[in-house]
mmCIF file of C-alpha atoms and ligand atoms in Angstrom:
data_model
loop_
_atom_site.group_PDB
_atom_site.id
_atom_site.type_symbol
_atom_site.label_atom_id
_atom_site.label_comp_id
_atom_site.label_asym_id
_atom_site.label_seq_id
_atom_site.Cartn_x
_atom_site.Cartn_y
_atom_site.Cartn_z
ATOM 1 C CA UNK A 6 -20.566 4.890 9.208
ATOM 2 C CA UNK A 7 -20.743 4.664 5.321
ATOM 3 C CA UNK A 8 -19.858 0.686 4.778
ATOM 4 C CA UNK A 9 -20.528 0.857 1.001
ATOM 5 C CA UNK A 10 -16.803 1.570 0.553
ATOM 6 C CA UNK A 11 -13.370 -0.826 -0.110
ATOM 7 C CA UNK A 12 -13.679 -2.011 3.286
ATOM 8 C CA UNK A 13 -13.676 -6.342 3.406
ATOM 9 C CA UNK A 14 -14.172 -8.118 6.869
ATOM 10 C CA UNK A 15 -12.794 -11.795 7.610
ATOM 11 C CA UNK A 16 -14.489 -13.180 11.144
ATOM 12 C CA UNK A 17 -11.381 -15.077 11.585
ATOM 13 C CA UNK A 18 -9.361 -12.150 11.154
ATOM 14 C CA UNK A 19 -11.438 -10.595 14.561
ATOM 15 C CA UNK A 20 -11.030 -13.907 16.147
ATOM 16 C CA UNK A 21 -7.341 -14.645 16.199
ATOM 17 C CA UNK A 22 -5.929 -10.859 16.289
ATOM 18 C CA UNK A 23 -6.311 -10.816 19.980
ATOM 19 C CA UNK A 24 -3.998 -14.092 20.452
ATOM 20 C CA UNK A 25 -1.738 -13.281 17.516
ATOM 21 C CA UNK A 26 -1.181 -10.146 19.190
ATOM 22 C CA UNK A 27 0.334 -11.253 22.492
ATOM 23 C CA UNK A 28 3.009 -13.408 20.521
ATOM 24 C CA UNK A 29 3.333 -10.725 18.554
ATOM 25 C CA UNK A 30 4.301 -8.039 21.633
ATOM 26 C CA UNK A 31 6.944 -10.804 22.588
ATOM 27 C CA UNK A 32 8.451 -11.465 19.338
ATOM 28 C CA UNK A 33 8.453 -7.789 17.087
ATOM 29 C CA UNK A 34 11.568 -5.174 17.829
ATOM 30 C CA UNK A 35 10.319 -1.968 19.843
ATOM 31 C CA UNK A 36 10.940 -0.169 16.692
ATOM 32 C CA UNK A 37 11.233 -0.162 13.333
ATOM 33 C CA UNK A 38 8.967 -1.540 10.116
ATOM 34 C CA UNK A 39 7.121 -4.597 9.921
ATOM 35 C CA UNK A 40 6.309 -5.792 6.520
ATOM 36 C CA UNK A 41 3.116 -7.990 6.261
ATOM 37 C CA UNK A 42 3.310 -10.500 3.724
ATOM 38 C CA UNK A 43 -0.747 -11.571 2.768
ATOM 39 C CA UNK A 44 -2.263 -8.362 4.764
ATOM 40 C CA UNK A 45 -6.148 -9.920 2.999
ATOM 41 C CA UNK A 46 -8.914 -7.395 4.551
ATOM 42 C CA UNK A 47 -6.325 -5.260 6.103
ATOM 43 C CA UNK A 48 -7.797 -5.608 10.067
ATOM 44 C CA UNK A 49 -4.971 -7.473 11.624
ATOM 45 C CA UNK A 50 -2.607 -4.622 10.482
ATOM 46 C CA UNK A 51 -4.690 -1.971 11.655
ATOM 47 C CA UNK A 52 -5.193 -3.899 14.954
ATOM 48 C CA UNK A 53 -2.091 -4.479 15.247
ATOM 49 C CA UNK A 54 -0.537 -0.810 14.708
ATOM 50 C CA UNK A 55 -3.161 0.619 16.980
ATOM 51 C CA UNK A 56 -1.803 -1.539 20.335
ATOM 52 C CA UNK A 57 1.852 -1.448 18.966
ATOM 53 C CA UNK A 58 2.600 2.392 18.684
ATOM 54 C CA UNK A 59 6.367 2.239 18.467
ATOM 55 C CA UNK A 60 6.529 0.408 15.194
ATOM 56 C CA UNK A 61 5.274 1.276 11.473
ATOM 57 C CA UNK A 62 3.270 -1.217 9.197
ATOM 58 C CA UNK A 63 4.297 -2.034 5.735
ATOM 59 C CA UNK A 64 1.210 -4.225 4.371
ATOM 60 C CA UNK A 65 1.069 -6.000 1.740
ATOM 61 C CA UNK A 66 -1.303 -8.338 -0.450
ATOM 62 C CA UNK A 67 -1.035 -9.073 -4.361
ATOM 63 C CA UNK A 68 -4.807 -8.611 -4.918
ATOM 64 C CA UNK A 69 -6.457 -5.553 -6.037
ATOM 65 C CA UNK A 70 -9.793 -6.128 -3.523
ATOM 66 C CA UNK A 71 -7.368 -6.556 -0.993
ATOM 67 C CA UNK A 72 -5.072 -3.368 -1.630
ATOM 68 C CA UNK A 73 -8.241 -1.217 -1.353
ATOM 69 C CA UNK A 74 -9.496 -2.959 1.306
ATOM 70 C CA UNK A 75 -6.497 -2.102 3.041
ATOM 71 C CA UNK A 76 -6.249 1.285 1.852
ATOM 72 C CA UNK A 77 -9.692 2.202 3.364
ATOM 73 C CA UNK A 78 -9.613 0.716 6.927
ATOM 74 C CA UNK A 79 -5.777 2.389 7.318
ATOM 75 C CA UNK A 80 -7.820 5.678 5.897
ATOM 76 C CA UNK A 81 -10.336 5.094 8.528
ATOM 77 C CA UNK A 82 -8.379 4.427 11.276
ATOM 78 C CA UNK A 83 -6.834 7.763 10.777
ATOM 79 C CA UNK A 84 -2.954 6.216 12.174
ATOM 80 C CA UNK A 85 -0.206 7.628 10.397
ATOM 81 C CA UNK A 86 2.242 4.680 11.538
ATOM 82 C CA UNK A 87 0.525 2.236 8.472
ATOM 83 C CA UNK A 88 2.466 2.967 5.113
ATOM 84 C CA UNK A 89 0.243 2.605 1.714
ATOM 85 C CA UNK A 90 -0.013 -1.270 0.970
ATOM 86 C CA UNK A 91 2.224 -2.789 -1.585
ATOM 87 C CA UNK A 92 1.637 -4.964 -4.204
ATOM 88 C CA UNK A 93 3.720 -8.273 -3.469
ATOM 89 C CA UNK A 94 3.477 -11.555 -4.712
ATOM 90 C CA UNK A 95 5.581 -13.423 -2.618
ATOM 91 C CA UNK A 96 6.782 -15.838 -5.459
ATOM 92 C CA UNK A 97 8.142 -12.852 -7.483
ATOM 93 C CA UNK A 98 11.084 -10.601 -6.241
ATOM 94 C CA UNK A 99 9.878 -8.302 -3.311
ATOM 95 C CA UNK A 100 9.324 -4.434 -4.508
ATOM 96 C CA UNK A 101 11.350 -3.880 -0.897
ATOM 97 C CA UNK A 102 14.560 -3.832 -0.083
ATOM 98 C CA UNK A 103 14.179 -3.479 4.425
ATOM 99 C CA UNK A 104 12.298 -4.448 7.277
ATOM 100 C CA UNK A 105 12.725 -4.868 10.429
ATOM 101 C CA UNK A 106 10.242 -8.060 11.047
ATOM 102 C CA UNK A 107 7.957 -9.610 8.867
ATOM 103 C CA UNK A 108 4.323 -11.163 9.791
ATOM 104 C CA UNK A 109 1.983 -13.155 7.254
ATOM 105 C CA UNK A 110 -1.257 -14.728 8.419
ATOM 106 C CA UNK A 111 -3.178 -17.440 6.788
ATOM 107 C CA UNK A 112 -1.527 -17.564 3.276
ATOM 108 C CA UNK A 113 1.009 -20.622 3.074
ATOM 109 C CA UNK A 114 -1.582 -22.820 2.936
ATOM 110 C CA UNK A 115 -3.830 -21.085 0.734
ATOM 111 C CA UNK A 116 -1.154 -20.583 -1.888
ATOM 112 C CA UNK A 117 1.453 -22.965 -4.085
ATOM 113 C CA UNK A 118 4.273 -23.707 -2.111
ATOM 114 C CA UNK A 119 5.939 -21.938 -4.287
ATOM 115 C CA UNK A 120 4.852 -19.065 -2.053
ATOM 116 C CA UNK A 121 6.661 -20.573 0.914
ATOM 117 C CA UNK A 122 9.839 -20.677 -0.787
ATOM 118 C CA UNK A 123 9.302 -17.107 -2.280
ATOM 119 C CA UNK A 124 8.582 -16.030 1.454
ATOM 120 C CA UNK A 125 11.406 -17.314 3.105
ATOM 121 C CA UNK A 126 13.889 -16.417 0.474
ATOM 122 C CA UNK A 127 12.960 -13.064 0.120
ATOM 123 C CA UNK A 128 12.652 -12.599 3.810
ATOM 124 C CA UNK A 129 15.895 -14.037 4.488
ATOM 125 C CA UNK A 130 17.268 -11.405 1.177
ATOM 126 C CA UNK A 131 15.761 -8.368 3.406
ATOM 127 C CA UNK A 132 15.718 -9.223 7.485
ATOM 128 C CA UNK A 133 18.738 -8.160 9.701
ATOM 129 C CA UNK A 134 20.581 -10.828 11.387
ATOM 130 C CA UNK A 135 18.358 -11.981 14.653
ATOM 131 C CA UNK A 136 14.896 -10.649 13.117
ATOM 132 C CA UNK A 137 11.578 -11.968 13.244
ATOM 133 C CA UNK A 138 9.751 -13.678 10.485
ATOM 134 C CA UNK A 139 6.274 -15.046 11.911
ATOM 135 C CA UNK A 140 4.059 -17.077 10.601
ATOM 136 C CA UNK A 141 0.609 -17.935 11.768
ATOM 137 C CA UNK A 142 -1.914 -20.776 10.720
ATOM 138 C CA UNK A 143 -2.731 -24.519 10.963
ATOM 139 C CA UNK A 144 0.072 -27.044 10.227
ATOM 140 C CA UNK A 145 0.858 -30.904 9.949
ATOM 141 C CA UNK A 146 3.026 -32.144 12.924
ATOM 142 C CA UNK A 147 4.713 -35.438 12.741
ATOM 143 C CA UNK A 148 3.090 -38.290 14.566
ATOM 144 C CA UNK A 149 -0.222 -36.192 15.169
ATOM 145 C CA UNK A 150 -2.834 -36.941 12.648
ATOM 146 C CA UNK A 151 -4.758 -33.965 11.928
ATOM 147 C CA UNK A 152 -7.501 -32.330 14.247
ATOM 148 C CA UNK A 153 -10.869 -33.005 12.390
ATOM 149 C CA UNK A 154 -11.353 -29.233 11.591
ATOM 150 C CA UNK A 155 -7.820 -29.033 10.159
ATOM 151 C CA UNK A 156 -8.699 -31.874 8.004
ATOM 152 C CA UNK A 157 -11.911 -30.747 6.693
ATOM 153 C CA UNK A 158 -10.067 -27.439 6.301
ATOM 154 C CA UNK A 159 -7.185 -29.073 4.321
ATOM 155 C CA UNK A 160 -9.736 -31.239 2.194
ATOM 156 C CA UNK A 161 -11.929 -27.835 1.484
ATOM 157 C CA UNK A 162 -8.480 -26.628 0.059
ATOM 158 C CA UNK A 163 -7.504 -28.887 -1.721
ATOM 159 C CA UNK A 164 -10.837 -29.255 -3.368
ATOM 160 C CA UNK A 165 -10.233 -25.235 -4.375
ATOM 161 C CA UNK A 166 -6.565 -25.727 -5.979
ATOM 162 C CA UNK A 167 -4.677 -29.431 -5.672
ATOM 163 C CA UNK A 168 -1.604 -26.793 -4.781
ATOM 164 C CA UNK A 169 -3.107 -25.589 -2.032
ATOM 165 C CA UNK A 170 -3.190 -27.241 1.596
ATOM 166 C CA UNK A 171 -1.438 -27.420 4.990
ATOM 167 C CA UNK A 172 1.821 -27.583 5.317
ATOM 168 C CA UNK A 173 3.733 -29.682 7.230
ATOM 169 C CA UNK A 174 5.426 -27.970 9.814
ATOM 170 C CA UNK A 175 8.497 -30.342 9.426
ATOM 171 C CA UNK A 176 9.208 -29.305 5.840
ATOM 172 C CA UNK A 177 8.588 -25.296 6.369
ATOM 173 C CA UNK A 178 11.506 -25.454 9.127
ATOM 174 C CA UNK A 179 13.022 -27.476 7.014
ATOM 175 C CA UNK A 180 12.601 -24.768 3.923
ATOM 176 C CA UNK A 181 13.663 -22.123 6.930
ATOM 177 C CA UNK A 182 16.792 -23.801 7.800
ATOM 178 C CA UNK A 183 17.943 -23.813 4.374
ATOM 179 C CA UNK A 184 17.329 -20.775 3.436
ATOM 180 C CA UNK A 185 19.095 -18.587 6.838
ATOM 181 C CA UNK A 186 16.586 -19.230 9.605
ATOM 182 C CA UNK A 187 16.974 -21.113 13.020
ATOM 183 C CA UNK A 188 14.314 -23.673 13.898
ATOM 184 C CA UNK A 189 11.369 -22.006 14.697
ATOM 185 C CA UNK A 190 9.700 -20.753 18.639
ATOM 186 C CA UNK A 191 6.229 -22.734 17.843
ATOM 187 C CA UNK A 192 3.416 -21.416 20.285
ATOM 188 C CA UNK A 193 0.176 -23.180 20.503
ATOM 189 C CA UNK A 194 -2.730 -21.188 19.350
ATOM 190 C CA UNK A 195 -6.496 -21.579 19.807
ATOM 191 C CA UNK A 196 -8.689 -23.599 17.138
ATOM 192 C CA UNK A 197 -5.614 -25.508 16.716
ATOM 193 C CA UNK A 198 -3.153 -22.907 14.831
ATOM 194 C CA UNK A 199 -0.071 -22.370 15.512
ATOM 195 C CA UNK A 200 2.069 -19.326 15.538
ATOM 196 C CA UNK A 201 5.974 -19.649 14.435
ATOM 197 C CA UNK A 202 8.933 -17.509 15.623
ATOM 198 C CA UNK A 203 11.992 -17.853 12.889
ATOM 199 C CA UNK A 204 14.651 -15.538 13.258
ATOM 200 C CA UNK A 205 17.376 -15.013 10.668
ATOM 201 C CA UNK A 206 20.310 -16.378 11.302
ATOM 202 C CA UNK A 207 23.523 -14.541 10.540
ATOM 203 C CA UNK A 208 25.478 -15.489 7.792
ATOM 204 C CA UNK A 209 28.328 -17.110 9.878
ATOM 205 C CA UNK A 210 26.000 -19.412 12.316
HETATM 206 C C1 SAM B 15 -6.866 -16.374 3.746
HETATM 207 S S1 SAM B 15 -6.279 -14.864 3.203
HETATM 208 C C2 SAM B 15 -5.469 -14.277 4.677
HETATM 209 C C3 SAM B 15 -5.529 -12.800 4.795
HETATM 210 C C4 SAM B 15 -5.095 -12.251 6.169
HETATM 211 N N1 SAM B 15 -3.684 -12.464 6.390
HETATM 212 C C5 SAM B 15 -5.929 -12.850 7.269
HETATM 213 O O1 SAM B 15 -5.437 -13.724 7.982
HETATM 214 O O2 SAM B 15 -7.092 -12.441 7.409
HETATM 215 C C6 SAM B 15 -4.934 -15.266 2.144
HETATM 216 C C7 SAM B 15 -4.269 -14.074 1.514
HETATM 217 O O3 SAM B 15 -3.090 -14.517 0.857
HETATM 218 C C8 SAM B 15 -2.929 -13.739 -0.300
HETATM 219 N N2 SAM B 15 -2.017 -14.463 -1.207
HETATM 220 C C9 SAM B 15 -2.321 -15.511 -2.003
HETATM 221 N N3 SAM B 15 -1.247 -15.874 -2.714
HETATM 222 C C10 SAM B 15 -0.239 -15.040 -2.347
HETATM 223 C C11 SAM B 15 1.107 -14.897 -2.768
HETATM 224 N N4 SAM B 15 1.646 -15.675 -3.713
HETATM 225 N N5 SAM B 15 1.851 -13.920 -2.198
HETATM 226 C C12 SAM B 15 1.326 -13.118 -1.249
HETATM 227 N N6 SAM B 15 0.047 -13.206 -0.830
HETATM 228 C C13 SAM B 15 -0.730 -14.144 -1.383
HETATM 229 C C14 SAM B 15 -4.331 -13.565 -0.825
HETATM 230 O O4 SAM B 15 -4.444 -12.485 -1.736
HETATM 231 C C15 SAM B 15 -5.115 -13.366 0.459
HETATM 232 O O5 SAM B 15 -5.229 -11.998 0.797
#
C-alpha cells in the first residue's frame, strides 16, 4: 500500500470508533446525511460509513491537511456513500443548508468556545425537528473533580491556547437548551469520555 500520500492517522481515532459506533447505531436515522463537524484524519467517517450502509457522510474539517486527509482514505476506501469533505469552520456560517444528523468528535475542547456556539447554532439553523446532534469527548461534571488524565489533558490544552479546554458539560446543555435542543442522552464512554445525544427540539416545545 503506497502510504506516502494525504493519508493522517490519530490512535485515538482507532480507539474510540468502535464505542462511538454502537451509540452511534442507536442514535443516527436509518437514512439520510450525516454531516461531521471536525472530521480531523478522516477514519471515524470512513469507519463509520462502512458499518452504517443506509446513510451518506458529509465530512467536514476547516484545515487543508485534514481535507486531503479525508479525501484520500474516502478515495481508498472505494465507498460511494462519503460525499467530498467541506470546508467548515464552525464559527462562520455553514456552506450547508441540510442534514439529517450531525456528529463531531474531539473538537469543542480543542477550539474557542466560540466554536460551541457556532456548532449548536448552526446545527439547530439546519437539523429537522427530533434530529441528532452528537457530540463526543471529555467534559467537566458538577460535583466530580476531574479524572487525573482529563486534567492533565485540560492543563496540556490550555498550555496550547488559554481558549482551549474542557468544557463543562453543564454550560454546553446549557448553550443547547438555548439555542433549540433538549437536554442531552449522556452515555458513559471508556477513558472517561462521554458521548452526548441532543436532539432538536421543535420550534413550539
Ligand atoms: C482533535 S481533532 C479531532 C479530529 C477527529 N474528529 C477525531 O476525533 O479524530 C480536532 C479537529 O477540530 C478541527 N477544528 C478546530 N477548530 C474548528 C472549528 N472552529 N470548526 C470546525 N472544526 C475545527 C481541527 O481542524 C481538527 O481536525
Amino acid at each position: 500500500m503506497n502510504m506516502s500520500d494525504n493519508r493522517l492517522s490519530a490512535p485515538s481515532a482507532l480507539r474510540n470508533r468502535d464505542p462511538i459506533l454502537a451509540v452511534l447505531r442507536e442514535a443516527l436515522p436509518a437514512s439520510g446525511t450525516v454531516l461531521e463537524i471536525a472530521s480531523g484524519s478522516g477514519e471515524h467517517v470512513i469507519h463509520f460509513a462502512k458499518a452504517l450502509p443506509g446513510l451518506s457522510f458529509q465530512p467536514s474539517d476547516p484545515a487543508e491537511s485534514a481535507m486531503a486527509s479525508i479525501a484520500a482514505w474516502s478515495e481508498e476506501s472505494g465507498l460511494l456513500s462519503i460525499l467530498p469533505p467541506l470546508q467548515l469552520d464552525a464559527t462562520a456560517p455553514w456552506p450547508v443548508d441540510a442534514a439529517d444528523a450531525i456528529i463531531c468528535i474531539n473538537m469543542i475542547h480543542i477550539a474557542p468556545w466560540a466554536a460551541a456556539q457556532g456548532l449548536f447554532a448552526e446545527a439547530a439553523r439546519i437539523l429537522p425537528p427530533d434530529s441528532p446532534l452528537f457530540l463526543y469527548g471529555p467534559y467537566r461534571r458538577p460535583g466530580r473533580p476531574l479524572e487525573a488524565s482529563n486534567l492533565a489533558f485540560d492543563e496540556s490544552l490550555k498550555a496550547r491556547d488559554p481558549a482551549w479546554g474542557l468544557r463543562d458539560l453543564d454550560a454546553v446543555t446549557t448553550l443547547a437548551e438555548a439555542t433549540g435542543f433538549a437536554e442531552p442522552e449522556v452515555t458513559e464512554m471508556p477513558a472517561n469520555n462521554l458521548a452526548l445525544v441532543f436532539r432538536r427540539r421543535r420550534v413550539r416545545d
